[in-house]
PDB file of C-alpha atoms in Angstrom:
ATOM      1  CA  MET A  27     139.197 102.283 108.810  1.00  0.00           C
ATOM      2  CA  THR A  28     138.588 100.314 111.967  1.00  0.00           C
ATOM      3  CA  GLY A  29     136.540 100.772 115.069  1.00  0.00           C
ATOM      4  CA  LEU A  30     133.680 102.637 113.441  1.00  0.00           C
ATOM      5  CA  VAL A  31     131.313  99.994 114.713  1.00  0.00           C
ATOM      6  CA  ASP A  32     132.004 101.385 118.183  1.00  0.00           C
ATOM      7  CA  ASP A  33     131.271 104.947 117.061  1.00  0.00           C
ATOM      8  CA  ALA A  34     127.504 105.199 117.396  1.00  0.00           C
ATOM      9  CA  SER A  35     127.656 108.768 116.069  1.00  0.00           C
ATOM     10  CA  HIS A  36     128.954 107.659 112.654  1.00  0.00           C
ATOM     11  CA  PRO A  37     126.090 108.225 110.170  1.00  0.00           C
ATOM     12  CA  PHE A  38     126.434 104.801 108.569  1.00  0.00           C
ATOM     13  CA  VAL A  39     126.336 102.986 111.902  1.00  0.00           C
ATOM     14  CA  ARG A  40     123.318 105.059 112.972  1.00  0.00           C
ATOM     15  CA  ALA A  41     121.598 104.283 109.681  1.00  0.00           C
ATOM     16  CA  VAL A  42     121.989 100.509 109.772  1.00  0.00           C
ATOM     17  CA  LYS A  43     121.773  99.873 113.524  1.00  0.00           C
ATOM     18  CA  PRO A  44     117.934  99.769 113.720  1.00  0.00           C
ATOM     19  CA  LEU A  45     117.830  97.256 110.869  1.00  0.00           C
ATOM     20  CA  VAL A  46     120.568  95.080 112.351  1.00  0.00           C
ATOM     21  CA  ASP A  47     118.885  95.205 115.763  1.00  0.00           C
ATOM     22  CA  ALA A  48     115.484  94.330 114.295  1.00  0.00           C
ATOM     23  CA  MET A  49     116.991  91.299 112.572  1.00  0.00           C
ATOM     24  CA  GLY A  50     118.836  90.256 115.701  1.00  0.00           C
ATOM     25  CA  GLY A  51     122.171  90.679 113.960  1.00  0.00           C
ATOM     26  CA  GLU A  52     125.487  91.585 115.476  1.00  0.00           C
ATOM     27  CA  MET A  53     127.698  94.462 114.293  1.00  0.00           C
ATOM     28  CA  MET A  54     131.470  94.149 114.374  1.00  0.00           C
ATOM     29  CA  PRO A  55     134.571  95.647 112.768  1.00  0.00           C
ATOM     30  CA  PRO A  56     135.066  94.349 109.215  1.00  0.00           C
ATOM     31  CA  GLN A  57     138.387  92.686 110.061  1.00  0.00           C
ATOM     32  CA  GLU A  58     136.519  90.377 112.468  1.00  0.00           C
ATOM     33  CA  ALA A  59     134.081  89.197 109.794  1.00  0.00           C
ATOM     34  CA  GLY A  60     133.763  85.492 109.148  1.00  0.00           C
ATOM     35  CA  LYS A  61     133.011  83.926 105.795  1.00  0.00           C
ATOM     36  CA  ASP A  62     129.250  84.048 106.378  1.00  0.00           C
ATOM     37  CA  ASP A  63     129.177  87.633 107.659  1.00  0.00           C
ATOM     38  CA  VAL A  64     128.155  90.583 105.494  1.00  0.00           C
ATOM     39  CA  VAL A  65     130.734  93.372 105.155  1.00  0.00           C
ATOM     40  CA  LEU A  66     129.230  96.805 104.515  1.00  0.00           C
ATOM     41  CA  SER A  67     131.086  99.717 102.944  1.00  0.00           C
ATOM     42  CA  TRP A  68     130.722 103.456 103.277  1.00  0.00           C
ATOM     43  CA  GLU A  69     132.130 105.582 100.465  1.00  0.00           C
ATOM     44  CA  GLY A  70     134.246 102.683  99.205  1.00  0.00           C
ATOM     45  CA  VAL A  71     135.720 101.737 102.576  1.00  0.00           C
ATOM     46  CA  ASP A  72     134.763  98.577 104.517  1.00  0.00           C
ATOM     47  CA  VAL A  73     133.311  99.991 107.716  1.00  0.00           C
ATOM     48  CA  LEU A  74     131.146  97.402 109.332  1.00  0.00           C
ATOM     49  CA  ALA A  75     130.473  93.690 109.326  1.00  0.00           C
ATOM     50  CA  VAL A  76     127.127  92.201 110.232  1.00  0.00           C
ATOM     51  CA  ARG A  77     126.675  88.686 111.552  1.00  0.00           C
ATOM     52  CA  LEU A  78     123.164  87.568 110.742  1.00  0.00           C
ATOM     53  CA  PRO A  79     121.327  85.423 113.268  1.00  0.00           C
ATOM     54  CA  GLN A  80     120.190  81.892 112.692  1.00  0.00           C
ATOM     55  CA  LEU A  81     116.776  81.891 111.061  1.00  0.00           C
ATOM     56  CA  ALA A  82     115.071  80.516 114.177  1.00  0.00           C
ATOM     57  CA  ASP A  83     116.564  83.348 116.257  1.00  0.00           C
ATOM     58  CA  SER A  84     115.238  85.845 113.723  1.00  0.00           C
ATOM     59  CA  LEU A  85     111.705  84.627 114.371  1.00  0.00           C
ATOM     60  CA  ASP A  86     112.104  85.391 118.076  1.00  0.00           C
ATOM     61  CA  HIS A  87     113.301  88.905 117.198  1.00  0.00           C
ATOM     62  CA  ILE A  88     110.399  89.416 114.788  1.00  0.00           C
ATOM     63  CA  LEU A  89     107.919  88.346 117.468  1.00  0.00           C
ATOM     64  CA  ALA A  90     109.528  90.652 120.042  1.00  0.00           C
ATOM     65  CA  ALA A  91     109.388  93.553 117.572  1.00  0.00           C
ATOM     66  CA  MET A  92     105.709  92.848 116.915  1.00  0.00           C
ATOM     67  CA  GLU A  93     105.025  92.912 120.660  1.00  0.00           C
ATOM     68  CA  ARG A  94     106.841  96.230 120.982  1.00  0.00           C
ATOM     69  CA  LYS A  95     104.800  97.619 118.073  1.00  0.00           C
ATOM     70  CA  GLU A  96     101.519  96.424 119.604  1.00  0.00           C
ATOM     71  CA  GLY A  97     102.511  97.667 123.046  1.00  0.00           C
ATOM     72  CA  LYS A  98     101.393  94.459 124.725  1.00  0.00           C
ATOM     73  CA  PRO A  99     102.028  90.714 124.602  1.00  0.00           C
ATOM     74  CA  LEU A 100     100.797  89.091 121.401  1.00  0.00           C
ATOM     75  CA  ALA A 101      98.777  86.679 123.522  1.00  0.00           C
ATOM     76  CA  ASP A 102      96.663  89.652 124.684  1.00  0.00           C
ATOM     77  CA  LEU A 103      95.547  90.523 121.142  1.00  0.00           C
ATOM     78  CA  ASP A 104      92.031  89.741 120.005  1.00  0.00           C
ATOM     79  CA  ARG A 105      91.352  87.029 117.426  1.00  0.00           C
ATOM     80  CA  ARG A 106      91.325  89.386 114.433  1.00  0.00           C
ATOM     81  CA  GLU A 107      94.623  90.943 115.506  1.00  0.00           C
ATOM     82  CA  LYS A 108      96.171  87.495 115.968  1.00  0.00           C
ATOM     83  CA  GLN A 109      95.052  86.557 112.467  1.00  0.00           C
ATOM     84  CA  GLU A 110      96.756  89.701 111.143  1.00  0.00           C
ATOM     85  CA  VAL A 111      99.940  88.751 112.979  1.00  0.00           C
ATOM     86  CA  VAL A 112      99.859  85.276 111.424  1.00  0.00           C
ATOM     87  CA  ARG A 113      99.361  86.807 107.950  1.00  0.00           C
ATOM     88  CA  ALA A 114     102.284  89.166 108.476  1.00  0.00           C
ATOM     89  CA  LEU A 115     104.489  86.354 109.765  1.00  0.00           C
ATOM     90  CA  GLU A 116     103.604  84.115 106.852  1.00  0.00           C
ATOM     91  CA  ALA A 117     104.534  86.913 104.445  1.00  0.00           C
ATOM     92  CA  ARG A 118     107.937  87.089 106.167  1.00  0.00           C
ATOM     93  CA  GLY A 119     108.508  83.327 105.896  1.00  0.00           C
ATOM     94  CA  ALA A 120     108.098  82.567 109.584  1.00  0.00           C
ATOM     95  CA  PHE A 121     106.489  79.224 108.961  1.00  0.00           C
ATOM     96  CA  SER A 122     109.354  77.901 106.872  1.00  0.00           C
ATOM     97  CA  VAL A 123     111.456  77.851 110.043  1.00  0.00           C
ATOM     98  CA  ARG A 124     111.586  74.574 111.911  1.00  0.00           C
ATOM     99  CA  HIS A 125     109.094  74.749 114.788  1.00  0.00           C
ATOM    100  CA  GLY A 126     107.832  78.075 113.435  1.00  0.00           C
ATOM    101  CA  VAL A 127     104.180  77.204 113.983  1.00  0.00           C
ATOM    102  CA  GLU A 128     104.876  76.086 117.539  1.00  0.00           C
ATOM    103  CA  THR A 129     106.895  79.228 118.285  1.00  0.00           C
ATOM    104  CA  VAL A 130     104.200  81.507 116.913  1.00  0.00           C
ATOM    105  CA  ALA A 131     101.431  79.572 118.683  1.00  0.00           C
ATOM    106  CA  GLY A 132     103.268  79.990 121.972  1.00  0.00           C
ATOM    107  CA  ALA A 133     103.719  83.721 121.442  1.00  0.00           C
ATOM    108  CA  LEU A 134     100.052  84.152 120.530  1.00  0.00           C
ATOM    109  CA  GLY A 135      98.822  81.964 123.372  1.00  0.00           C
ATOM    110  CA  VAL A 136      96.937  79.673 120.993  1.00  0.00           C
ATOM    111  CA  SER A 137      97.290  76.096 119.848  1.00  0.00           C
ATOM    112  CA  ARG A 138      99.171  74.958 116.755  1.00  0.00           C
ATOM    113  CA  PHE A 139      95.802  73.930 115.374  1.00  0.00           C
ATOM    114  CA  THR A 140      94.568  77.523 115.686  1.00  0.00           C
ATOM    115  CA  VAL A 141      97.621  78.856 113.841  1.00  0.00           C
ATOM    116  CA  TYR A 142      97.018  76.319 111.059  1.00  0.00           C
ATOM    117  CA  ASN A 143      93.370  77.431 110.926  1.00  0.00           C
ATOM    118  CA  TYR A 144      94.472  81.070 110.578  1.00  0.00           C
ATOM    119  CA  LEU A 145      96.856  80.042 107.783  1.00  0.00           C
ATOM    120  CA  ASN A 146      94.192  77.988 105.993  1.00  0.00           C
ATOM    121  CA  ARG A 147      91.645  80.793 106.349  1.00  0.00           C
ATOM    122  CA  GLU A 148      94.075  83.166 104.627  1.00  0.00           C
ATOM    123  CA  LYS A 149      94.625  80.729 101.751  1.00  0.00           C
ATOM    124  CA  ALA A 150      90.862  80.217 101.309  1.00  0.00           C
ATOM    125  CA  THR A 151      90.232  83.940 100.800  1.00  0.00           C
TER     126      THR A 151
END
């Protein structure tokens, strides 16, 4: 089976598309998959391959998704809301990414020092 990735009405493609989009991945036909891509099957047939983004790119997608969820730029959140964002990002491993603190600080409109304070506050409680 080929070309199902182009058929947005296929139930499997519809089911996985929001997840792939949220991760910043790329869907492609399975025959185009590289060695690091993930091939997904539907009823025993390879239907779709997913190319996962670099970890740093995933952080940008996570931040964009959080902004969409909040309905406004993360920098416009109040302090408590920003602390919640930092907690959620830490739970997702955002700060293990190179320059993760800087990226998050920029998105929140705060300093790196403030992000570290939010992280330390969470660990103290």
